[in-house]
Amino acid sequence: MTEVPHKRNNELLNRELLTDGEYVLNEPIDLTNCEKEPIHIPGRIQPHGVLLACHSADDYRIVQCSRNVSELLDMQPEELLDHPLHALLGEAQSALVAMEASRAKADPFKLHYLDLSLAIQGVEQAFCGILHESDGFLLLELEPALPEEQASSLNDFEWIQTFFGKLKQAGNRLEASRFAAEQIKQMLGYDRVMIYEFDPAWNGKVIAEAKEAHMEPYLGHNYPASDIPKQARALYLRNWLRTIVDVHYEPVDLVPSLRPDTGQPLNMSLSTLRSVSPMHIEYLRNMGVGATVTISLIHNNELWGLITCHHETKKYVPHRVRNLCNFLGEFFSRELYQRQQLDAYETELRLKSLSTRIAAIFISEPTPARIMEQLEQEQAALLTLMNASGAAISYHNHLALYGDTPSAQQVLELAAWAKERASEHVHHTSELPLEFAPAIGYKATASGMLYLALSAGHKDFIIWFRPEVVQTVEWAGDPAKAVTRAEDGLRVSPRKSFEKWLQTVVSTSAPWLDNELRLLPELKSIIFKRTQAQLRQAEALAEQHLQAVRDNEKRYLQLMEYSPVAFFAVTDGKIVYANQQAAELVKAAQAEDLIGHRVLSLLRKESQLAAQMKDGTLGRTLVTTVRMTVECFGAEHLLETSMAQVIYSGKPSILAIARQVEHKQGTEEEAIYRDTASQLQSIIETDVLTEMPNRRLFENRLLQSWDLGRINGHTLSVLIIDIDGFKTYNALFGLQGGDTCIQWIADVLRACAYADDETVIARYEGGTFAVLTCGRDAELTLALAEQIRQGVAGMQIPLNQGGAGDYVTVSIGCATSVPAASSGPADLFHSAQKSLRAAKSGGRNRVMHA
């Protein structure tokens, strides 16, 4: 079966319903089978809101509801079931729900909120609503609104600005994490905030913490993967935020308990009120926790950590603050990933310097004896190079041991074992005692080893050693004191989790990291006396490769190469590329048989595509989907084709995917085709660095908005934001520093100008961004631009390597217009460009409006 391609990279949340897995439905859940607990279909909710499940295709008829509607809505379940939603909400509010439901169906990756009001015992009461699709049902969750919901967003912006500023001032990733924990604690008012990070095996570690003074510290604590089972991690990928208002709550049943149409449990994967696993509740109670908020940390569609907030008593978070937390989750995920990349980059530079020092000894010293003498003097650098506690070097019949190592005889036996397993002269493991039985005797010293042969026959070698990880863990607090409960309450607790984690890491060292392993080929090559010219050439090729990966053309070339559907590339009217699936589609013997054919010669003259190619209208939309009949290899084929105009091999070209129209709808083949078309659309319209819309999409949307504005009379505004002195910044900090600066500015834009159906935030080119908004007059447009300018200034991005003095600023040009027949969208954009030039010539770091 053909594998469906991955989702596009810029979709952070996976909003698909959780269905896969072997779940236990009719057995008690305990520590032995908690990974099979069906937590996405509990049939219950938390009691601080109500849930209504409505039939999407039947006038939103209510088919299930939570039993507590009698308490919060003053209605019995029987009064709601089998009644249309408008009987509860009224026609006007039901229309709003239907409109938002259509948006939710079109964009399931976005959270959809509504402000609603209901008459409860004759008094109007405000509710916050969240809705989403679930297997053909519309789930509407209602929570009574609190006065805090109406608080000014200005305070939120000031807080975000402070948050940004502190994070940008942090010296490294861990310091940024500590700042984030402190700021989130201050904002949300929880007693404890922890930032929790997963390792490759899904074990967790608390890397930052802010807490009340009387609380036991958890900083540095480690927990096993089983504490957050696979299905729980999958649900964390589907929502930025999860709340438990009161750990001691009584779950509220759904009525009826099963879906009336299928007899199956209601899938509540995306529900905010979904009841929590009893195992997790027991764990929290044993910790003395009364309420929690958990914010997911996600990058590249993978969950890498959590921000976990604990309170000793029950606590409710208003929707306004939750929305802010959703944004913080996305921002902090991106920020910490960028910090990780920067820290890794700086570490790699430092390690390369050490590597060069070690390699230079082998190249420059004339005799083996002098080499070993110099290595003795550089043993600290040798150990630091691989973050090792010990090392052994065998060179020209000399064996030297540095730091904590096994005995000389044990080292020689280990080297013989590693030689047989080495690939490209290298072998490494972080579980040596589990792979090499004799190592059990020295696991405290060498549970991890990294072997590098220095000669073709493996006579010369270096082995670095790492101790068992349980020997190296440093605790901020004693895990044995983390919980003091009665004996029957310790079944699920931090102490027991600590013990279970210890069981999982016995005979294991800290893992060997990619930036460490990447040093080995270079170190080996230098030691094998590669010339400086060869090194310079390798560095140049590496730089070229980096640039090629960043180039957008590389993305769609990869899509073509791995596409499971028929793919064509057309340049100057001729087919210049076709994959094997394309050949099979039109019954060609091989893909090469299609190369060189003129597309117009294969099309019927009256076809829609032929007309578009002749009159030049093909490129008006980013991706054009048409049906066409082609005559090829003695047969006619009715095809559905999705096309996009791109630059391919340096020339304007068309990329196209195709499928047979007569194939049935709803098949796996159609799903793969639609997903590939979506990937093509994403590549065409997304900037790879910022994951924002690109210039092409911005200009397309500007044209569409202008045409719509001429009909409805709505005002359009364009803002052009340019980083002042960006070329100088790039020269000073290098390409990676420049890219990071662009990503920081993009974060400010996301915070200030929330993108929606009527607002587009795009990276236009280089250090220039563009914003298109609808419905703002000149005064509001200027206010938004000033907010962006101040936001960038408030981040205090240093303009020099020392980190002090001047900071990065932006200049902004604005233009506002009501679309009319006498002008066009290009006029509006040119007015904004003129304003930007005026802002630049006026001294930079300012806003100008046409």
PDB file of N, CA and C in Angstrom, residues 434-493:
ATOM      1  N   LEU A 434      24.793  -3.707  27.962  1.00  0.00           N
ATOM      2  CA  LEU A 434      23.726  -4.519  27.385  1.00  0.00           C
ATOM      3  C   LEU A 434      24.141  -5.148  26.062  1.00  0.00           C
ATOM      4  N   GLU A 435      25.208  -4.604  25.443  1.00  0.00           N
ATOM      5  CA  GLU A 435      25.669  -5.113  24.155  1.00  0.00           C
ATOM      6  C   GLU A 435      26.952  -5.929  24.274  1.00  0.00           C
ATOM      7  N   PHE A 436      27.756  -5.625  25.284  1.00  0.00           N
ATOM      8  CA  PHE A 436      29.059  -6.272  25.472  1.00  0.00           C
ATOM      9  C   PHE A 436      29.128  -6.741  26.920  1.00  0.00           C
ATOM     10  N   ALA A 437      28.858  -8.016  27.134  1.00  0.00           N
ATOM     11  CA  ALA A 437      28.677  -8.554  28.488  1.00  0.00           C
ATOM     12  C   ALA A 437      29.826  -8.238  29.445  1.00  0.00           C
ATOM     13  N   PRO A 438      31.101  -8.318  29.027  1.00  0.00           N
ATOM     14  CA  PRO A 438      32.188  -8.016  29.980  1.00  0.00           C
ATOM     15  C   PRO A 438      32.104  -6.610  30.555  1.00  0.00           C
ATOM     16  N   ALA A 439      31.424  -5.675  29.863  1.00  0.00           N
ATOM     17  CA  ALA A 439      31.352  -4.290  30.340  1.00  0.00           C
ATOM     18  C   ALA A 439      30.464  -4.139  31.562  1.00  0.00           C
ATOM     19  N   ILE A 440      29.689  -5.170  31.905  1.00  0.00           N
ATOM     20  CA  ILE A 440      28.860  -5.093  33.119  1.00  0.00           C
ATOM     21  C   ILE A 440      29.741  -4.835  34.339  1.00  0.00           C
ATOM     22  N   GLY A 441      30.944  -5.378  34.312  1.00  0.00           N
ATOM     23  CA  GLY A 441      31.849  -5.222  35.448  1.00  0.00           C
ATOM     24  C   GLY A 441      32.368  -3.805  35.623  1.00  0.00           C
ATOM     25  N   TYR A 442      32.285  -2.964  34.598  1.00  0.00           N
ATOM     26  CA  TYR A 442      32.763  -1.585  34.751  1.00  0.00           C
ATOM     27  C   TYR A 442      31.725  -0.577  34.226  1.00  0.00           C
ATOM     28  N   LYS A 443      30.441  -0.918  34.402  1.00  0.00           N
ATOM     29  CA  LYS A 443      29.376  -0.061  33.865  1.00  0.00           C
ATOM     30  C   LYS A 443      29.345   1.314  34.534  1.00  0.00           C
ATOM     31  N   ALA A 444      29.751   1.410  35.821  1.00  0.00           N
ATOM     32  CA  ALA A 444      29.743   2.715  36.485  1.00  0.00           C
ATOM     33  C   ALA A 444      30.704   3.678  35.793  1.00  0.00           C
ATOM     34  N   THR A 445      31.766   3.144  35.213  1.00  0.00           N
ATOM     35  CA  THR A 445      32.772   3.962  34.530  1.00  0.00           C
ATOM     36  C   THR A 445      32.495   4.100  33.044  1.00  0.00           C
ATOM     37  N   ALA A 446      31.986   3.014  32.433  1.00  0.00           N
ATOM     38  CA  ALA A 446      31.861   2.994  30.970  1.00  0.00           C
ATOM     39  C   ALA A 446      30.570   2.305  30.543  1.00  0.00           C
ATOM     40  N   SER A 447      29.441   2.955  30.765  1.00  0.00           N
ATOM     41  CA  SER A 447      28.182   2.464  30.183  1.00  0.00           C
ATOM     42  C   SER A 447      28.005   2.977  28.766  1.00  0.00           C
ATOM     43  N   GLY A 448      28.808   4.005  28.406  1.00  0.00           N
ATOM     44  CA  GLY A 448      28.807   4.519  27.047  1.00  0.00           C
ATOM     45  C   GLY A 448      30.209   4.536  26.496  1.00  0.00           C
ATOM     46  N   MET A 449      30.341   4.235  25.183  1.00  0.00           N
ATOM     47  CA  MET A 449      31.657   4.285  24.551  1.00  0.00           C
ATOM     48  C   MET A 449      31.514   4.775  23.119  1.00  0.00           C
ATOM     49  N   LEU A 450      32.550   5.490  22.669  1.00  0.00           N
ATOM     50  CA  LEU A 450      32.619   5.985  21.296  1.00  0.00           C
ATOM     51  C   LEU A 450      33.989   5.619  20.750  1.00  0.00           C
ATOM     52  N   TYR A 451      33.990   4.782  19.716  1.00  0.00           N
ATOM     53  CA  TYR A 451      35.237   4.226  19.163  1.00  0.00           C
ATOM     54  C   TYR A 451      35.517   4.882  17.818  1.00  0.00           C
ATOM     55  N   LEU A 452      36.759   5.353  17.608  1.00  0.00           N
ATOM     56  CA  LEU A 452      37.194   5.934  16.350  1.00  0.00           C
ATOM     57  C   LEU A 452      38.535   5.324  15.970  1.00  0.00           C
ATOM     58  N   ALA A 453      38.563   4.616  14.825  1.00  0.00           N
ATOM     59  CA  ALA A 453      39.821   4.056  14.334  1.00  0.00           C
ATOM     60  C   ALA A 453      40.631   5.156  13.668  1.00  0.00           C
ATOM     61  N   LEU A 454      41.933   5.160  13.935  1.00  0.00           N
ATOM     62  CA  LEU A 454      42.822   6.173  13.370  1.00  0.00           C
ATOM     63  C   LEU A 454      43.675   5.632  12.229  1.00  0.00           C
ATOM     64  N   SER A 455      43.495   4.372  11.898  1.00  0.00           N
ATOM     65  CA  SER A 455      44.243   3.781  10.790  1.00  0.00           C
ATOM     66  C   SER A 455      43.362   2.749  10.117  1.00  0.00           C
ATOM     67  N   ALA A 456      43.707   2.424   8.869  1.00  0.00           N
ATOM     68  CA  ALA A 456      42.867   1.527   8.081  1.00  0.00           C
ATOM     69  C   ALA A 456      42.730   0.153   8.740  1.00  0.00           C
ATOM     70  N   GLY A 457      43.774  -0.320   9.393  1.00  0.00           N
ATOM     71  CA  GLY A 457      43.729  -1.638  10.019  1.00  0.00           C
ATOM     72  C   GLY A 457      43.244  -1.629  11.448  1.00  0.00           C
ATOM     73  N   HIS A 458      42.800  -0.476  11.943  1.00  0.00           N
ATOM     74  CA  HIS A 458      42.268  -0.327  13.306  1.00  0.00           C
ATOM     75  C   HIS A 458      43.328  -0.577  14.377  1.00  0.00           C
ATOM     76  N   LYS A 459      44.605  -0.532  13.991  1.00  0.00           N
ATOM     77  CA  LYS A 459      45.638  -0.696  15.009  1.00  0.00           C
ATOM     78  C   LYS A 459      45.698   0.508  15.926  1.00  0.00           C
ATOM     79  N   ASP A 460      45.488   1.665  15.353  1.00  0.00           N
ATOM     80  CA  ASP A 460      45.444   2.903  16.133  1.00  0.00           C
ATOM     81  C   ASP A 460      43.988   3.308  16.333  1.00  0.00           C
ATOM     82  N   PHE A 461      43.668   3.796  17.543  1.00  0.00           N
ATOM     83  CA  PHE A 461      42.269   4.145  17.816  1.00  0.00           C
ATOM     84  C   PHE A 461      42.182   5.098  19.004  1.00  0.00           C
ATOM     85  N   ILE A 462      41.006   5.748  19.101  1.00  0.00           N
ATOM     86  CA  ILE A 462      40.610   6.504  20.307  1.00  0.00           C
ATOM     87  C   ILE A 462      39.283   5.943  20.776  1.00  0.00           C
ATOM     88  N   ILE A 463      39.136   5.753  22.074  1.00  0.00           N
ATOM     89  CA  ILE A 463      37.844   5.383  22.668  1.00  0.00           C
ATOM     90  C   ILE A 463      37.541   6.390  23.773  1.00  0.00           C
ATOM     91  N   TRP A 464      36.377   7.004  23.676  1.00  0.00           N
ATOM     92  CA  TRP A 464      35.892   7.878  24.744  1.00  0.00           C
ATOM     93  C   TRP A 464      34.868   7.114  25.584  1.00  0.00           C
ATOM     94  N   PHE A 465      34.829   7.390  26.899  1.00  0.00           N
ATOM     95  CA  PHE A 465      33.937   6.675  27.820  1.00  0.00           C
ATOM     96  C   PHE A 465      33.018   7.657  28.549  1.00  0.00           C
ATOM     97  N   ARG A 466      31.808   7.193  28.803  1.00  0.00           N
ATOM     98  CA  ARG A 466      30.870   7.936  29.647  1.00  0.00           C
ATOM     99  C   ARG A 466      30.344   7.013  30.742  1.00  0.00           C
ATOM    100  N   PRO A 467      30.112   7.545  31.957  1.00  0.00           N
ATOM    101  CA  PRO A 467      29.651   6.705  33.067  1.00  0.00           C
ATOM    102  C   PRO A 467      28.161   6.399  32.960  1.00  0.00           C
ATOM    103  N   GLU A 468      27.707   5.479  33.786  1.00  0.00           N
ATOM    104  CA  GLU A 468      26.280   5.173  33.889  1.00  0.00           C
ATOM    105  C   GLU A 468      25.534   6.436  34.309  1.00  0.00           C
ATOM    106  N   VAL A 469      24.418   6.715  33.657  1.00  0.00           N
ATOM    107  CA  VAL A 469      23.750   7.998  33.846  1.00  0.00           C
ATOM    108  C   VAL A 469      23.279   8.184  35.282  1.00  0.00           C
ATOM    109  N   VAL A 470      22.928   7.107  35.981  1.00  0.00           N
ATOM    110  CA  VAL A 470      22.458   7.255  37.361  1.00  0.00           C
ATOM    111  C   VAL A 470      23.577   7.711  38.282  1.00  0.00           C
ATOM    112  N   GLN A 471      24.817   7.646  37.815  1.00  0.00           N
ATOM    113  CA  GLN A 471      25.936   8.129  38.615  1.00  0.00           C
ATOM    114  C   GLN A 471      26.115   9.638  38.468  1.00  0.00           C
ATOM    115  N   THR A 472      25.480  10.232  37.455  1.00  0.00           N
ATOM    116  CA  THR A 472      25.776  11.626  37.103  1.00  0.00           C
ATOM    117  C   THR A 472      24.619  12.583  37.339  1.00  0.00           C
ATOM    118  N   VAL A 473      23.417  12.067  37.686  1.00  0.00           N
ATOM    119  CA  VAL A 473      22.257  12.950  37.856  1.00  0.00           C
ATOM    120  C   VAL A 473      22.426  13.829  39.083  1.00  0.00           C
ATOM    121  N   GLU A 474      22.200  15.123  38.918  1.00  0.00           N
ATOM    122  CA  GLU A 474      22.219  16.055  40.039  1.00  0.00           C
ATOM    123  C   GLU A 474      20.795  16.500  40.323  1.00  0.00           C
ATOM    124  N   TRP A 475      20.410  16.434  41.613  1.00  0.00           N
ATOM    125  CA  TRP A 475      19.037  16.740  41.991  1.00  0.00           C
ATOM    126  C   TRP A 475      18.964  18.087  42.702  1.00  0.00           C
ATOM    127  N   ALA A 476      17.922  18.865  42.354  1.00  0.00           N
ATOM    128  CA  ALA A 476      17.675  20.106  43.097  1.00  0.00           C
ATOM    129  C   ALA A 476      17.005  19.791  44.426  1.00  0.00           C
ATOM    130  N   GLY A 477      16.324  18.678  44.502  1.00  0.00           N
ATOM    131  CA  GLY A 477      15.678  18.246  45.733  1.00  0.00           C
ATOM    132  C   GLY A 477      15.698  16.735  45.797  1.00  0.00           C
ATOM    133  N   ASP A 478      15.546  16.178  46.971  1.00  0.00           N
ATOM    134  CA  ASP A 478      15.558  14.727  47.135  1.00  0.00           C
ATOM    135  C   ASP A 478      14.243  14.159  46.628  1.00  0.00           C
ATOM    136  N   PRO A 479      14.250  13.296  45.606  1.00  0.00           N
ATOM    137  CA  PRO A 479      12.989  12.752  45.097  1.00  0.00           C
ATOM    138  C   PRO A 479      12.248  11.912  46.126  1.00  0.00           C
ATOM    139  N   ALA A 480      12.982  11.393  47.107  1.00  0.00           N
ATOM    140  CA  ALA A 480      12.308  10.616  48.151  1.00  0.00           C
ATOM    141  C   ALA A 480      11.411  11.496  49.007  1.00  0.00           C
ATOM    142  N   LYS A 481      11.707  12.805  49.082  1.00  0.00           N
ATOM    143  CA  LYS A 481      10.920  13.726  49.894  1.00  0.00           C
ATOM    144  C   LYS A 481       9.847  14.450  49.093  1.00  0.00           C
ATOM    145  N   ALA A 482       9.774  14.134  47.798  1.00  0.00           N
ATOM    146  CA  ALA A 482       8.842  14.869  46.947  1.00  0.00           C
ATOM    147  C   ALA A 482       7.397  14.624  47.350  1.00  0.00           C
ATOM    148  N   VAL A 483       7.114  13.440  47.918  1.00  0.00           N
ATOM    149  CA  VAL A 483       5.747  13.108  48.318  1.00  0.00           C
ATOM    150  C   VAL A 483       5.802  12.335  49.627  1.00  0.00           C
ATOM    151  N   THR A 484       4.973  12.703  50.578  1.00  0.00           N
ATOM    152  CA  THR A 484       4.837  11.931  51.812  1.00  0.00           C
ATOM    153  C   THR A 484       3.362  11.627  51.978  1.00  0.00           C
ATOM    154  N   ARG A 485       2.979  10.432  51.601  1.00  0.00           N
ATOM    155  CA  ARG A 485       1.584  10.016  51.621  1.00  0.00           C
ATOM    156  C   ARG A 485       1.459   8.663  52.323  1.00  0.00           C
ATOM    157  N   ALA A 486       0.217   8.309  52.603  1.00  0.00           N
ATOM    158  CA  ALA A 486      -0.032   6.993  53.176  1.00  0.00           C
ATOM    159  C   ALA A 486       0.412   5.917  52.189  1.00  0.00           C
ATOM    160  N   GLU A 487       0.660   4.722  52.693  1.00  0.00           N
ATOM    161  CA  GLU A 487       1.218   3.661  51.864  1.00  0.00           C
ATOM    162  C   GLU A 487       0.363   3.383  50.634  1.00  0.00           C
ATOM    163  N   ASP A 488      -0.976   3.396  50.783  1.00  0.00           N
ATOM    164  CA  ASP A 488      -1.826   3.082  49.631  1.00  0.00           C
ATOM    165  C   ASP A 488      -1.907   4.254  48.655  1.00  0.00           C
ATOM    166  N   GLY A 489      -1.344   5.401  48.973  1.00  0.00           N
ATOM    167  CA  GLY A 489      -1.384   6.535  48.055  1.00  0.00           C
ATOM    168  C   GLY A 489      -0.108   6.715  47.272  1.00  0.00           C
ATOM    169  N   LEU A 490       0.847   5.792  47.402  1.00  0.00           N
ATOM    170  CA  LEU A 490       2.132   5.947  46.723  1.00  0.00           C
ATOM    171  C   LEU A 490       2.220   5.123  45.446  1.00  0.00           C
ATOM    172  N   ARG A 491       1.095   4.541  45.015  1.00  0.00           N
ATOM    173  CA  ARG A 491       1.131   3.681  43.835  1.00  0.00           C
ATOM    174  C   ARG A 491       1.541   4.452  42.592  1.00  0.00           C
ATOM    175  N   VAL A 492       1.027   5.694  42.439  1.00  0.00           N
ATOM    176  CA  VAL A 492       1.400   6.549  41.322  1.00  0.00           C
ATOM    177  C   VAL A 492       1.865   7.865  41.913  1.00  0.00           C
ATOM    178  N   SER A 493       3.162   8.109  41.920  1.00  0.00           N
ATOM    179  CA  SER A 493       3.684   9.312  42.556  1.00  0.00           C
ATOM    180  C   SER A 493       5.040   9.662  41.961  1.00  0.00           C
TER     181      SER A 493
END
